[in-house]
Amino acid sequence: MKLTVVIFIASFLVFLNNEKLKTQSENKVQQSIQKTFLVTFECKSCTKRNKFSISGTESHTFSSVEFPLKKELKEGEYKMTYWQNKVQQIHLPFSVSSSSKNMIIVKE
């Protein structure tokens, strides 16, 4: 009788663990196939002595960026930060979606 209970409990725990792993795998697959969009960052007055950072759903940091910068980003909310000659010039939010033209003006 005890052996039957132990086997039942072990089988039940294996089943639960299997379902948990299956759910985690499905979530990872769903995240990896999330659509990306081409985003263009424009800056007419930016010099080459700069640093540019994007943070949000994914993060990227660039040194000495030449604009226009084109980058594939996943849909979501982001913040961009621009430094020129080691001084922060801009820190603004932006969003990437299918309903916007995904053209970001860094600095005029």
Coordinates of C-alpha atoms in Angstrom, one line a residue:
M1 CA 0.0 0.0 0.0
K2 CA 2.8 2.4 0.9
L3 CA 4.6 1.6 -2.3
T4 CA 1.5 2.5 -4.3
V5 CA 1.1 5.8 -2.6
V6 CA 4.8 6.7 -3.1
I7 CA 4.5 5.8 -6.8
F8 CA 1.3 7.8 -7.2
I9 CA 2.9 10.9 -5.5
A10 CA 6.1 10.6 -7.6
S11 CA 4.1 10.3 -10.8
F12 CA 1.9 13.3 -9.8
L13 CA 5.0 15.4 -9.1
V14 CA 6.6 14.4 -12.4
F15 CA 3.4 15.4 -14.2
L16 CA 3.3 18.8 -12.5
N17 CA 6.9 19.5 -13.3
N18 CA 6.4 18.5 -16.9
E19 CA 3.4 20.9 -17.3
K20 CA 5.5 23.7 -15.7
L21 CA 8.4 23.2 -18.1
K22 CA 5.9 23.0 -21.1
T23 CA 4.4 26.4 -20.1
Q24 CA 7.8 28.0 -19.7
S25 CA 8.9 26.7 -23.1
E26 CA 5.8 28.1 -24.7
N27 CA 6.4 31.5 -23.2
K28 CA 10.0 31.6 -24.4
V29 CA 8.9 30.6 -28.0
Q30 CA 6.2 33.3 -27.9
Q31 CA 8.7 35.9 -26.8
S32 CA 11.2 34.9 -29.5
I33 CA 8.7 35.3 -32.3
Q34 CA 7.5 38.7 -31.2
K35 CA 7.5 41.1 -34.1
T36 CA 10.3 43.5 -34.6
F37 CA 10.1 46.9 -36.4
L38 CA 12.7 49.0 -38.1
V39 CA 13.2 52.1 -36.1
T40 CA 15.1 55.1 -37.5
F41 CA 16.7 57.6 -35.2
E42 CA 17.4 61.0 -36.8
C43 CA 19.6 63.8 -35.5
K44 CA 20.8 66.6 -37.8
S45 CA 22.8 68.4 -35.2
C46 CA 24.5 65.4 -33.6
T47 CA 28.3 65.2 -33.8
K48 CA 30.4 62.0 -33.9
R49 CA 31.6 62.5 -30.4
N50 CA 28.6 61.0 -28.8
K51 CA 27.0 58.2 -26.9
F52 CA 23.5 56.9 -27.5
S53 CA 21.6 54.5 -25.4
I54 CA 18.2 52.7 -25.8
S55 CA 16.6 50.9 -22.8
G56 CA 13.3 49.1 -22.5
T57 CA 12.1 45.8 -23.8
E58 CA 15.7 45.4 -25.1
S59 CA 18.7 47.5 -24.3
H60 CA 21.5 48.9 -26.6
T61 CA 24.4 51.3 -26.1
F62 CA 26.4 52.8 -28.9
S63 CA 29.5 55.0 -29.0
S64 CA 30.2 57.5 -31.8
V65 CA 26.9 56.9 -33.6
E66 CA 26.5 58.2 -37.1
F67 CA 22.9 59.3 -37.7
P68 CA 20.5 58.3 -39.1
L69 CA 20.7 55.1 -37.1
K70 CA 18.4 52.2 -38.1
K71 CA 17.7 49.5 -35.5
E72 CA 15.3 46.5 -35.4
L73 CA 13.4 46.7 -32.1
K74 CA 10.6 44.7 -30.5
E75 CA 7.3 46.3 -29.9
G76 CA 7.1 48.1 -26.6
E77 CA 8.0 51.2 -24.5
Y78 CA 11.6 52.5 -24.5
K79 CA 13.7 55.4 -23.3
M80 CA 16.6 56.9 -25.3
T81 CA 19.5 58.9 -23.8
Y82 CA 21.9 60.9 -25.9
W83 CA 25.2 62.3 -24.7
Q84 CA 27.4 64.7 -26.6
N85 CA 31.0 65.5 -25.4
K86 CA 30.2 63.4 -22.2
V87 CA 27.2 65.7 -21.3
Q88 CA 23.7 64.2 -21.3
Q89 CA 21.6 66.2 -23.8
I90 CA 18.4 64.2 -24.1
H91 CA 16.5 61.5 -22.1
L92 CA 13.1 60.8 -23.6
P93 CA 10.6 58.0 -23.8
F94 CA 9.3 56.6 -27.1
S95 CA 7.3 53.6 -28.2
V96 CA 7.6 51.1 -31.0
S97 CA 4.5 49.7 -32.5
S98 CA 2.9 48.7 -35.8
S99 CA 0.6 51.7 -35.6
S100 CA 3.4 54.3 -35.6
K101 CA 5.9 55.3 -38.3
N102 CA 8.8 54.5 -35.9
M103 CA 10.9 57.6 -36.8
I104 CA 12.5 59.1 -33.7
I105 CA 13.9 62.6 -33.8
V106 CA 16.8 62.6 -31.2
K107 CA 17.7 66.3 -31.4
E108 CA 16.8 69.1 -33.8

